[in-house]
Amino acid sequence: MYTVGDYLLDVVHALGTDKVFGVPGDYNLQFLDHITARNDMKWIGDANELNAAYLTDGYARKNGFGALVTTFGVGELSALNGLAGAMSEHVPVLEIVGSPRTNVQKDQQLVHHTFGDGDFLKFEEAHKALGFDVYHLTKDNAIDQIDAMARTLVATKKPAYVVLPLDLGDVSVNPFLKDKIADLVQPVRQDVPTSLLAEIGKYLSQATHPLVLVGHEVARFWLENEVQKLITDHDLAFVDNGLSKGTLSEDLPQFAGTYNGELSPDTTKKVVDQADLVLLLGAKITDSVSGSFTQSFTDDQVIAVNANVTSVFGRKMRIDFRSLIEELAKFNFTTAARPLFKTVQPRTLPTASDRLLTQEFYDQAVEANLQPGQTLLAEQGTSYFGLTTQPLPKDAKFIGQPLSGSIGYTFPATLGSQIADPQSRNVLSIGEGSLQMTLQEFGLAFRENLHPLILLIENDGYTVERYIHGMDQSYNNVPAFDYDQVPQFFGASDDQAVVLNARTENELLTTLKKAQEMTDKLVLVRVHMAQKDAPEVLEKMVKM
């Protein structure tokens, strides 16, 4: 028998995932049976729903789409912060919530995981208020709602939320519905006015110093190849920012650095400051990626192409983002010949001594040790602010969360990203305060036999918060854990994990080299630094 639950999972699979994350609960257990019965899909259970949302976010950033399942009320509320982060940073994540039976909701029975008032729509309304597309499945509308969810998710690449009552997943539907799924998940191309392409091409041709700022929406819509073609065909200088770092390979000769307003490296700032035309492609200018809004360009210099709106020097219009980027990459226009330039210095290992570690040395060493094609994740805090300033090797990716900025996000996201791409090692830099929020997922890492490299900065608390306010206040302290016990405590076998320590510059370089060679196990490096040591860019930012 082919059911609503089967159809929903066939659509989820067609959207691009064979993994489903989440936590079991009594309102979703029967639906989970549909997942575990399949031979083309794997259930990955997590320690809690918040972590599941973070994992799915990290998975979706690398895979292009991710799905998680929670139970009604308590489960979805726990996941909501992680799902909101995906909404904030435009990550295509689908949450499927198992809810009470249809008759229970209709009769307004006072059941558990509710407020005891017979209102079963509170949580849906909370998600609607946060901007989520909500799809409440019933016997009469289930197929139409699933179809609408798929079309919208493909078109927008934003998170979606589906409510599946406990009794609905096993309702029989026509198996021939499967035949239309392939067309359902195909992007719908829209015509792009030739006049708009010509206008953009004209301005790029006439500009003396045109510049492209590559944004994170380019990666969400998988348009990296098109944007790279546009840039290399016309030899356009480009920068990224903290939301989009690594979207295009930073070893391209047109790359001028990661831009962060007045906090940018001098060479990068010079390129941006001299630009007479800035083409923003899928970019958002937020405080954490613009040096607190100190970018040097203004609206009358900017053509902005975004997922929701296109703006030509302030003149706004609705044009399909994917279609416009694809057509712009193919459009024939001429630009003045420009010599290739390289404003970003080559990556080299810093000269080491037996001095105690500093944040400056650490940032340089971590980036220089990163291998081509690896993914670097930097937790919001000293890791993020220090590592975004450093160039990445060829085809390396970068994941941070500077807009949502939820501490603890990157550890589960690392695991999700590693599951999505097991051949490319993930390297995580995270502080002890952040790791303590979500470290339960070490159990998942060992169960799934994952092998990321985790660099844990131990500096006695929330250093980033100390610089913002309360340098010596007790509320910025965190408990001291014995991280040497992590593998044993979380069930690792003797050959699954190793814990290393680094206190000096020489120890760090030796440890990083050794850790990169240990590709067959999870490596946790305890990096010991002074409590008040912070990246220079962070110190400058808090004074702005």
XYZ file of N, CA and C in Angstrom, residues 22 51 54 70 76 102 117 139 181 186 197 242 316 330 335 362 395-396:
54
model
N 16.818 13.948 13.289
C 15.736 14.240 14.208
C 15.769 13.436 15.487
N 20.051 20.322 18.403
C 21.212 19.802 17.690
C 20.818 19.238 16.327
N 20.596 22.042 13.923
C 21.933 22.492 13.545
C 22.597 21.506 12.578
N 10.651 16.108 13.963
C 10.506 16.299 15.404
C 9.079 15.942 15.799
N 9.411 20.451 18.404
C 9.571 21.523 17.421
C 10.018 22.821 18.074
N -5.881 13.383 14.022
C -6.831 14.369 13.506
C -8.031 14.543 14.428
N -5.169 23.615 26.444
C -6.291 24.511 26.185
C -7.045 24.140 24.910
N -6.405 14.902 5.358
C -6.742 13.842 4.405
C -7.135 14.431 3.058
N 6.685 13.429 -9.570
C 7.603 14.038 -8.604
C 8.812 14.661 -9.292
N 11.773 20.283 -10.245
C 12.608 20.998 -11.201
C 12.394 22.504 -11.068
N 19.463 42.820 -18.930
C 20.793 42.264 -19.142
C 21.695 43.274 -19.849
N 31.774 37.516 5.247
C 31.714 36.439 6.224
C 30.555 35.481 6.044
N 13.997 49.223 -7.898
C 13.737 47.835 -7.538
C 12.760 47.171 -8.494
N 25.731 34.128 -19.285
C 25.809 33.837 -20.725
C 25.778 35.085 -21.589
N 34.119 44.184 -21.664
C 34.687 45.004 -20.593
C 36.121 45.343 -20.964
N 47.620 31.502 15.948
C 46.665 30.402 15.739
C 45.909 30.577 14.426
N 39.497 25.658 -3.654
C 38.241 24.909 -3.512
C 37.854 24.618 -2.060
N 38.488 25.279 -1.109
C 38.084 25.100 0.290
C 36.793 25.876 0.550
